[in-house]
Short mmCIF file of C-alpha atoms and ligand atoms in Angstrom, two decimals:
data_model
loop_
_atom_site.label_atom_id
_atom_site.label_comp_id
_atom_site.label_asym_id
_atom_site.label_seq_id
_atom_site.Cartn_x
_atom_site.Cartn_y
_atom_site.Cartn_z
CA UNK A 20 16.39 -53.91 3.37
CA UNK A 21 13.05 -54.05 5.22
CA UNK A 22 9.94 -55.02 3.30
CA UNK A 23 7.68 -52.15 2.21
CA UNK A 24 4.36 -51.87 4.07
CA UNK A 25 2.76 -51.73 0.62
CA UNK A 26 4.01 -55.29 0.09
CA UNK A 27 2.96 -56.58 3.51
CA UNK A 28 5.89 -55.36 5.62
CA UNK A 29 5.58 -53.46 8.90
CA UNK A 30 4.90 -49.74 8.42
CA UNK A 31 7.49 -47.28 9.74
CA UNK A 32 4.84 -45.90 12.09
CA UNK A 33 1.56 -47.38 13.35
CA UNK A 34 -0.70 -44.37 12.71
CA UNK A 35 -0.99 -41.93 9.81
CA UNK A 36 0.94 -38.69 10.24
CA UNK A 37 -0.97 -35.96 8.34
CA UNK A 38 0.91 -33.56 6.05
CA UNK A 39 -0.34 -30.59 8.06
CA UNK A 40 -2.35 -30.00 11.18
CA UNK A 41 -3.47 -27.13 13.38
CA UNK A 42 -2.22 -26.61 16.94
CA UNK A 43 -5.01 -25.52 19.30
CA UNK A 44 -4.41 -25.08 23.03
CA UNK A 45 -6.56 -24.25 26.06
CA UNK A 46 -5.84 -20.51 25.70
CA UNK A 47 -7.32 -20.65 22.18
CA UNK A 48 -10.40 -22.45 23.45
CA UNK A 49 -10.85 -19.96 26.30
CA UNK A 50 -10.54 -17.02 23.88
CA UNK A 51 -13.33 -18.45 21.69
CA UNK A 52 -15.53 -19.26 24.70
CA UNK A 53 -15.21 -15.67 25.93
CA UNK A 54 -16.60 -14.35 22.66
CA UNK A 55 -19.45 -16.86 22.77
CA UNK A 56 -20.45 -15.45 26.18
CA UNK A 57 -20.31 -11.86 24.95
CA UNK A 58 -22.49 -9.56 22.82
CA UNK A 59 -20.77 -9.74 19.44
CA UNK A 60 -20.52 -13.01 17.57
CA UNK A 61 -19.79 -11.20 14.31
CA UNK A 62 -18.87 -7.65 13.17
CA UNK A 63 -17.74 -6.90 16.72
CA UNK A 64 -14.50 -5.67 18.30
CA UNK A 65 -12.46 -8.86 17.74
CA UNK A 66 -12.43 -8.24 13.98
CA UNK A 67 -10.57 -4.95 14.29
CA UNK A 68 -8.35 -6.42 17.02
CA UNK A 69 -7.24 -9.25 14.75
CA UNK A 70 -6.80 -6.88 11.81
CA UNK A 71 -4.60 -4.53 13.84
CA UNK A 72 -2.54 -7.39 15.26
CA UNK A 73 -2.07 -8.88 11.78
CA UNK A 74 -1.13 -5.53 10.22
CA UNK A 75 1.39 -4.98 13.04
CA UNK A 76 2.83 -8.47 12.66
CA UNK A 77 3.51 -8.12 8.95
CA UNK A 78 4.30 -4.40 9.00
CA UNK A 79 1.37 -3.43 6.76
CA UNK A 80 -0.65 -0.23 6.96
CA UNK A 81 -3.99 -2.04 6.78
CA UNK A 82 -5.30 -5.57 7.19
CA UNK A 83 -8.83 -6.63 6.26
CA UNK A 84 -10.23 -9.90 7.61
CA UNK A 85 -12.47 -12.05 5.40
CA UNK A 86 -14.03 -15.49 5.56
CA UNK A 87 -11.34 -17.46 3.65
CA UNK A 88 -8.14 -17.14 1.67
CA UNK A 89 -10.29 -17.55 -1.42
CA UNK A 90 -12.47 -14.60 -0.37
CA UNK A 91 -9.25 -12.65 0.24
CA UNK A 92 -8.16 -13.32 -3.35
CA UNK A 93 -11.60 -12.40 -4.70
CA UNK A 94 -11.59 -9.15 -2.70
CA UNK A 95 -8.07 -8.37 -3.91
CA UNK A 96 -9.06 -8.96 -7.54
CA UNK A 97 -12.03 -6.63 -7.02
CA UNK A 98 -9.90 -3.96 -5.33
CA UNK A 99 -7.35 -4.24 -8.15
CA UNK A 100 -10.16 -3.42 -10.57
CA UNK A 101 -10.11 -6.73 -12.43
CA UNK A 102 -13.15 -7.01 -14.69
CA UNK A 103 -14.40 -8.39 -18.01
CA UNK A 104 -11.83 -8.00 -20.77
CA UNK A 105 -8.89 -7.98 -18.35
CA UNK A 106 -6.17 -10.59 -18.38
CA UNK A 107 -4.44 -11.55 -15.16
CA UNK A 108 -1.19 -13.51 -15.21
CA UNK A 109 -1.30 -16.35 -12.67
CA UNK A 110 1.27 -18.97 -11.71
CA UNK A 111 0.39 -22.43 -13.00
CA UNK A 112 1.72 -24.12 -9.85
CA UNK A 113 -0.92 -23.23 -7.27
CA UNK A 114 -4.26 -24.09 -5.74
CA UNK A 115 -7.14 -23.30 -8.12
CA UNK A 116 -8.35 -20.39 -5.94
CA UNK A 117 -5.40 -18.23 -7.08
CA UNK A 118 -6.83 -18.28 -10.62
CA UNK A 119 -10.53 -18.63 -9.77
CA UNK A 120 -10.55 -15.12 -8.28
CA UNK A 121 -9.91 -13.77 -11.78
CA UNK A 122 -12.86 -15.73 -13.20
CA UNK A 123 -15.11 -14.53 -10.34
CA UNK A 124 -14.46 -10.97 -11.54
CA UNK A 125 -15.12 -11.83 -15.17
CA UNK A 126 -11.44 -11.62 -16.13
CA UNK A 127 -9.25 -14.13 -17.93
CA UNK A 128 -6.42 -15.98 -16.17
CA UNK A 129 -3.28 -16.32 -18.29
CA UNK A 130 -0.97 -18.97 -16.87
CA UNK A 131 2.75 -18.34 -16.51
CA UNK A 132 5.34 -21.03 -15.95
CA UNK A 133 7.53 -21.44 -12.87
CA UNK A 134 11.23 -21.68 -12.11
CA UNK A 135 12.30 -25.34 -12.03
CA UNK A 136 14.13 -25.19 -8.69
CA UNK A 137 11.76 -23.09 -6.53
CA UNK A 138 8.47 -23.59 -8.41
CA UNK A 139 7.79 -19.90 -7.95
CA UNK A 140 6.42 -17.91 -10.91
CA UNK A 141 9.14 -17.05 -13.42
CA UNK A 142 9.37 -13.28 -14.01
CA UNK A 143 10.57 -13.90 -17.59
CA UNK A 144 7.43 -15.97 -18.27
CA UNK A 145 5.31 -13.19 -16.75
CA UNK A 146 6.85 -10.56 -19.01
CA UNK A 147 6.39 -12.78 -22.06
CA UNK A 148 2.66 -13.17 -21.24
CA UNK A 149 1.88 -9.43 -21.06
CA UNK A 150 -0.58 -8.02 -23.61
CA UNK A 151 -2.44 -4.69 -23.78
CA UNK A 152 -5.26 -6.41 -21.83
CA UNK A 153 -3.09 -7.41 -18.86
CA UNK A 154 -4.15 -5.75 -15.62
CA UNK A 155 -2.59 -7.73 -12.77
CA UNK A 156 -0.23 -10.52 -11.74
CA UNK A 157 -1.11 -13.15 -9.12
CA UNK A 158 2.16 -14.47 -7.64
CA UNK A 159 2.10 -17.25 -5.06
CA UNK A 160 4.88 -17.55 -2.47
CA UNK A 161 5.08 -21.28 -3.15
CA UNK A 162 5.56 -23.43 -0.08
CA UNK A 163 6.22 -20.27 1.93
CA UNK A 164 9.21 -18.99 -0.04
CA UNK A 165 8.57 -15.49 -1.39
CA UNK A 166 8.45 -15.21 -5.18
CA UNK A 167 10.89 -12.89 -7.00
CA UNK A 168 8.99 -9.88 -5.74
CA UNK A 169 11.37 -7.08 -6.77
CA UNK A 170 11.53 -8.38 -10.34
CA UNK A 171 7.75 -8.82 -10.46
CA UNK A 172 7.13 -5.32 -9.12
CA UNK A 173 9.60 -3.86 -11.60
CA UNK A 174 7.67 -5.54 -14.44
CA UNK A 175 4.34 -4.41 -12.94
CA UNK A 176 5.54 -0.81 -12.63
CA UNK A 177 6.90 -0.79 -16.16
CA UNK A 178 3.63 -2.04 -17.69
CA UNK A 179 1.22 -0.36 -15.25
CA UNK A 180 0.02 -3.58 -13.60
CA UNK A 181 -0.79 -4.44 -10.00
CA UNK A 182 0.73 -7.40 -8.13
CA UNK A 183 -1.59 -9.50 -6.00
CA UNK A 184 0.70 -11.60 -3.83
CA UNK A 185 -1.02 -14.82 -2.79
CA UNK A 186 0.82 -15.27 0.48
CA UNK A 187 -1.43 -18.09 1.71
CA UNK A 188 1.73 -20.09 2.47
CA UNK A 189 3.94 -17.30 3.65
CA UNK A 190 2.96 -15.38 6.76
CA UNK A 191 6.20 -14.77 8.65
CA UNK A 192 8.42 -15.12 5.56
CA UNK A 193 10.85 -12.35 4.69
CA UNK A 194 12.20 -11.14 1.35
CA UNK A 195 15.39 -9.07 1.27
CA UNK A 196 14.77 -8.23 4.92
CA UNK A 197 11.15 -7.17 4.42
CA UNK A 198 8.18 -9.12 5.80
CA UNK A 199 5.71 -10.68 3.38
CA UNK A 200 2.49 -8.70 3.67
CA UNK A 201 4.30 -5.35 3.56
CA UNK A 202 5.78 -5.66 0.08
CA UNK A 203 3.05 -5.96 -2.55
CA UNK A 204 0.15 -3.53 -3.07
CA UNK A 205 -2.19 -6.38 -2.11
CA UNK A 206 -1.13 -9.51 -0.19
CA UNK A 207 -3.61 -12.24 0.67
CA UNK A 208 -3.43 -14.85 3.42
CA UNK A 209 -5.37 -17.99 4.35
CA UNK A 210 -6.24 -18.96 7.92
CA UNK A 211 -7.30 -22.50 7.09
CA UNK A 212 -6.28 -25.13 9.70
CA UNK A 213 -3.25 -26.40 7.74
CA UNK A 214 -1.84 -22.88 7.48
CA UNK A 215 0.45 -21.20 10.02
CA UNK A 216 -2.31 -19.53 12.03
CA UNK A 217 -5.94 -20.61 11.87
CA UNK A 218 -9.39 -19.18 12.46
CA UNK A 219 -11.09 -22.40 11.31
CA UNK A 220 -11.79 -20.83 7.95
CA UNK A 221 -10.55 -17.32 7.33
CA UNK A 222 -8.47 -14.98 5.26
CA UNK A 223 -6.72 -11.64 5.40
CA UNK A 224 -5.66 -9.02 2.89
CA UNK A 225 -2.94 -6.50 3.67
CA UNK A 226 -2.17 -3.26 1.87
CA UNK A 227 -0.43 0.04 2.50
CA UNK A 228 -3.11 1.85 0.49
CA UNK A 229 -6.03 3.39 2.44
CA UNK A 230 -8.50 3.63 -0.47
CA UNK A 231 -7.77 0.01 -1.46
CA UNK A 232 -8.40 -1.06 2.15
CA UNK A 233 -11.71 0.78 2.06
CA UNK A 234 -12.75 -1.03 -1.14
CA UNK A 235 -11.84 -4.35 0.51
CA UNK A 236 -14.03 -3.52 3.51
CA UNK A 237 -17.02 -2.71 1.32
CA UNK A 238 -16.52 -5.82 -0.70
CA UNK A 239 -16.63 -8.17 2.29
CA UNK A 240 -19.89 -6.54 3.41
CA UNK A 241 -22.16 -6.63 0.31
CA UNK A 242 -20.59 -3.48 -1.14
CA UNK A 243 -22.12 -1.44 1.71
CA UNK A 244 -20.00 1.45 2.95
CA UNK A 245 -20.79 1.20 6.67
CA UNK A 246 -21.15 -1.83 8.89
CA UNK A 247 -23.86 -2.66 11.38
CA UNK A 248 -21.83 -1.52 14.39
CA UNK A 249 -20.81 1.80 12.82
CA UNK A 250 -24.50 2.57 12.18
CA UNK A 251 -25.47 1.53 15.70
CA UNK A 252 -22.86 3.93 17.09
CA UNK A 253 -24.28 6.80 15.02
CA UNK A 254 -27.84 5.88 15.95
CA UNK A 255 -28.94 5.90 12.28
CA UNK A 256 -30.42 3.42 9.87
CA UNK A 257 -29.38 4.68 6.43
CA UNK A 258 -26.76 2.83 4.43
CA UNK A 259 -25.66 2.69 0.83
CA UNK A 260 -24.63 -0.22 -1.30
CA UNK A 261 -22.16 1.25 -3.78
CA UNK A 262 -20.63 -1.85 -5.37
CA UNK A 263 -21.54 -5.50 -5.84
CA UNK A 264 -20.01 -7.12 -2.78
CA UNK A 265 -20.52 -10.34 -0.89
CA UNK A 266 -20.94 -11.52 2.67
CA UNK A 267 -17.30 -12.44 3.24
CA UNK A 268 -17.24 -11.33 6.90
CA UNK A 269 -15.12 -13.22 9.41
CA UNK A 270 -17.06 -13.71 12.69
CA UNK A 271 -15.65 -12.54 16.04
CA UNK A 272 -15.67 -16.18 17.18
CA UNK A 273 -13.08 -16.97 14.51
CA UNK A 274 -11.16 -13.73 15.02
CA UNK A 275 -10.69 -14.54 18.73
CA UNK A 276 -9.12 -17.85 17.75
CA UNK A 277 -6.86 -16.12 15.25
CA UNK A 278 -5.73 -13.52 17.80
CA UNK A 279 -4.89 -16.18 20.33
CA UNK A 280 -3.01 -18.15 17.65
CA UNK A 281 -1.09 -15.18 16.26
CA UNK A 282 0.83 -14.77 19.54
CA UNK A 283 2.34 -18.19 18.91
CA UNK A 284 3.38 -17.63 15.30
CA UNK A 285 7.06 -16.96 15.98
CA UNK A 286 7.54 -20.19 17.94
CA UNK A 287 5.72 -22.16 15.26
CA UNK A 288 7.80 -20.59 12.48
CA UNK A 289 10.97 -21.55 14.34
CA UNK A 290 9.76 -25.15 14.62
CA UNK A 291 8.76 -25.30 10.93
CA UNK A 292 12.18 -23.96 9.94
CA UNK A 293 13.97 -26.44 12.17
CA UNK A 294 12.06 -29.37 10.67
CA UNK A 295 12.71 -28.13 7.12
CA UNK A 296 16.43 -27.84 7.93
CA UNK A 297 16.45 -31.42 9.23
CA UNK A 298 14.76 -32.64 6.06
CA UNK A 299 17.14 -30.65 3.83
CA UNK A 300 20.09 -32.20 5.59
CA UNK A 301 18.67 -35.72 5.58
CA UNK A 302 17.94 -35.65 1.84
CA UNK A 303 21.12 -33.86 0.72
CA UNK A 304 22.81 -37.16 -0.03
CA UNK A 305 19.77 -38.80 -1.62
CA UNK A 306 19.73 -38.14 -5.38
CA UNK A 307 16.21 -39.55 -5.74
CA UNK A 308 14.80 -36.85 -3.47
CA UNK A 309 15.43 -33.23 -4.40
CA UNK A 310 14.33 -30.54 -1.95
CA UNK A 311 13.40 -27.20 -3.48
CA UNK A 312 16.07 -24.51 -3.72
CA UNK A 313 15.90 -21.63 -1.26
CA UNK A 314 17.26 -18.28 -2.38
CA UNK A 315 19.75 -16.72 0.05
CA UNK A 316 17.95 -13.34 0.07
CA UNK A 317 14.71 -14.67 1.55
CA UNK A 318 13.60 -16.67 4.56
CA UNK A 319 10.70 -19.02 3.79
CA UNK A 320 7.84 -19.61 6.22
CA UNK A 321 7.72 -23.34 5.27
CA UNK A 322 4.00 -23.92 5.01
CA UNK A 323 4.66 -27.20 3.19
CA UNK A 324 7.72 -29.28 2.38
CA UNK A 325 7.45 -30.42 -1.25
CA UNK A 326 10.27 -32.41 -2.86
CA UNK A 327 10.89 -33.32 -6.48
CA UNK A 328 11.53 -37.01 -7.01
CA UNK A 329 14.56 -37.89 -9.12
CA UNK A 330 12.60 -40.31 -11.28
CA UNK A 331 15.78 -41.10 -13.26
CA UNK A 332 17.05 -42.75 -10.05
CA UNK A 333 13.90 -44.79 -9.42
CA UNK A 334 12.08 -47.54 -11.24
CA UNK A 335 8.80 -46.40 -9.69
CA UNK A 336 6.74 -43.33 -10.62
CA UNK A 337 5.33 -40.69 -8.28
CA UNK A 338 2.05 -42.58 -7.83
CA UNK A 339 3.93 -45.66 -6.59
CA UNK A 340 6.17 -43.67 -4.26
CA UNK A 341 3.07 -41.87 -2.95
CA UNK A 342 1.23 -45.14 -2.31
CA UNK A 343 4.30 -46.68 -0.65
CA UNK A 344 4.75 -43.71 1.71
CA UNK A 345 1.05 -43.68 2.59
CA UNK A 346 1.31 -47.39 3.40
CA UNK A 347 4.18 -46.53 5.76
CA UNK A 348 1.65 -44.15 7.43
CA UNK A 349 3.32 -41.00 6.15
CA UNK A 350 0.50 -38.67 5.05
CA UNK A 351 2.11 -37.38 1.87
CA UNK A 352 0.22 -35.07 -0.47
CA UNK A 353 0.74 -33.36 -3.82
CA UNK A 354 0.88 -29.56 -4.27
CA UNK A 355 -0.20 -28.91 -7.01
CA UNK A 356 -1.89 -30.21 -10.14
CA UNK A 357 -1.25 -27.41 -12.69
CA UNK A 358 -4.39 -25.29 -12.43
CA UNK A 359 -5.37 -25.50 -16.09
CA UNK A 360 -5.26 -29.32 -16.02
CA UNK A 361 -8.44 -29.29 -13.96
CA UNK A 362 -11.46 -30.22 -16.10
CA UNK A 363 -13.14 -26.87 -15.49
CA UNK A 364 -10.19 -25.01 -17.00
CA UNK A 365 -9.72 -27.57 -19.75
CA UNK A 366 -13.32 -27.00 -20.92
CA UNK A 367 -12.62 -23.26 -20.98
CA UNK A 368 -10.06 -24.08 -23.67
CA UNK A 369 -6.73 -24.14 -21.82
CA UNK A 370 -4.60 -26.82 -23.53
CA UNK A 371 -2.01 -29.05 -21.88
CA UNK A 372 1.58 -28.05 -22.57
CA UNK A 373 1.09 -24.36 -21.68
CA UNK A 374 3.61 -24.39 -18.83
CA UNK A 375 6.05 -27.28 -19.38
CA UNK A 376 8.14 -26.66 -16.27
CA UNK A 377 5.11 -26.76 -13.96
CA UNK A 378 3.75 -29.82 -15.78
CA UNK A 379 7.08 -31.66 -15.54
CA UNK A 380 7.43 -30.77 -11.86
CA UNK A 381 3.90 -31.98 -11.11
CA UNK A 382 4.81 -35.50 -12.26
CA UNK A 383 7.64 -35.57 -9.69
CA UNK A 384 6.14 -33.65 -6.77
CA UNK A 385 5.39 -35.05 -3.36
CA UNK A 386 4.75 -33.11 -0.14
CA UNK A 387 6.08 -34.51 3.13
CA UNK A 388 4.44 -33.78 6.51
CA UNK A 389 5.41 -30.49 8.13
CA UNK A 390 3.63 -28.81 11.03
CA UNK A 391 4.86 -27.35 14.31
CA UNK A 392 3.44 -30.03 16.61
CA UNK A 393 5.47 -32.78 14.92
CA UNK A 394 7.74 -34.47 17.43
CA UNK A 395 11.38 -35.31 16.77
CA UNK A 396 10.26 -38.90 16.43
CA UNK A 397 7.68 -37.95 13.78
CA UNK A 398 10.42 -36.18 11.81
CA UNK A 399 12.77 -39.15 12.16
CA UNK A 400 10.02 -41.51 10.97
CA UNK A 401 9.33 -39.41 7.87
CA UNK A 402 13.03 -39.45 7.02
CA UNK A 403 13.26 -43.20 7.68
CA UNK A 404 10.21 -43.91 5.52
CA UNK A 405 11.56 -41.83 2.63
CA UNK A 406 14.86 -43.71 2.79
CA UNK A 407 13.07 -47.05 2.97
CA UNK A 408 10.85 -46.36 -0.04
CA UNK A 409 13.54 -44.75 -2.17
CA UNK A 410 15.96 -47.61 -1.50
CA UNK A 411 13.29 -50.17 -2.38
CA UNK A 412 12.65 -48.45 -5.71
CA UNK A 413 16.27 -47.50 -6.49
CA UNK A 414 17.00 -47.94 -10.20
C1 PLP B 508 -1.85 -20.78 -2.58
C2 PLP B 508 -3.23 -20.78 -2.02
N1 PLP B 508 -4.06 -19.79 -2.34
C3 PLP B 508 -5.31 -19.73 -1.85
C4 PLP B 508 -5.79 -20.69 -1.01
C5 PLP B 508 -7.22 -20.63 -0.54
O1 PLP B 508 -7.32 -20.43 0.84
P1 PLP B 508 -8.63 -20.90 1.63
O2 PLP B 508 -8.60 -22.38 1.71
O3 PLP B 508 -8.47 -20.25 2.97
O4 PLP B 508 -9.81 -20.38 0.89
C6 PLP B 508 -4.97 -21.75 -0.64
C7 PLP B 508 -5.49 -22.79 0.26
O5 PLP B 508 -5.09 -23.90 0.30
C8 PLP B 508 -3.65 -21.80 -1.16
O6 PLP B 508 -2.82 -22.80 -0.83
#
């Protein structure tokens, strides 16, 4: 057995492989440069072009571009009518932004536990958390695998709630043959560089509902019902602010990058899926490394590749495995710390122990690198490093 890099051995690779990374080519750069030479740096034609292309790609009636995935969630919470006194059920296993959007609107996040094998929100836990104050459900498609959307929508319809699908990980995923983005009343996306398609920073909300789309458009523009260009076209100056909105606009510079990137999504999805399949196969015979389950009725988009460590098979804990893999120059990460474990939520009064499945999973979670530009050698080195570390720590 070769000596771990953590203990002075030679690392599996000489340079750190990040867990995720954007792919930007010359066509992307040229698309951005063209906007920089033009008249509209923001609130120009590229915004609508990206929105139309996104709506077409995911089969949604409307897409509204905003400045981040977090802004998309905030806009969705606003459009869903979340306000003071409302409870919103949120998965515990997510990035804080999925719950923060509820706080931004003055509502109260209520955390629901996840399924142990997919780490997606558990519909039974959602139903158990419903009270007369519940208004909405925020379901994350964890890692890019759609949540149990039909079950969640059935619960939402029964109790008169609205589902906000946080699809930050899941553009290009399908659920029972339907594309993510065309299923829930509101689906939100992130266009951060580690995501499938990037605009630098950016976000998108999709909906089939025209009035909801209109509320989203106001919200990203201070709550004003017309934008600068619409007024210029009419030759007028008058505008009305009808709601408390924000400046969450996504500039044309960013939209041009997103448009250029979106054409490449299918190829990137294919590469992500191929890498995930290689990992699944490589770890199938390794009891200390347990890939997440994928349900046969959905095709994940594989934003990240988290595994659950079989700590019963190791004499090391997650922190040691993490440090050992980093020393091998594998840029592992952890997705996620249960949201209510963060100090901000703890001081709001959320106790530990609320969602035992998510908490137990967190202690065993580790995310391996996955992005389309990874070479076959990168993939082989990740697999080799995992084997090396797991064998060194085998119980
Ligand atoms: C599940 C989830 N929701 C929301 C966000 C927020 O997106 P952004 O970083 O674009 O604001 C992220 C980003 O990491 C995420 O992973």
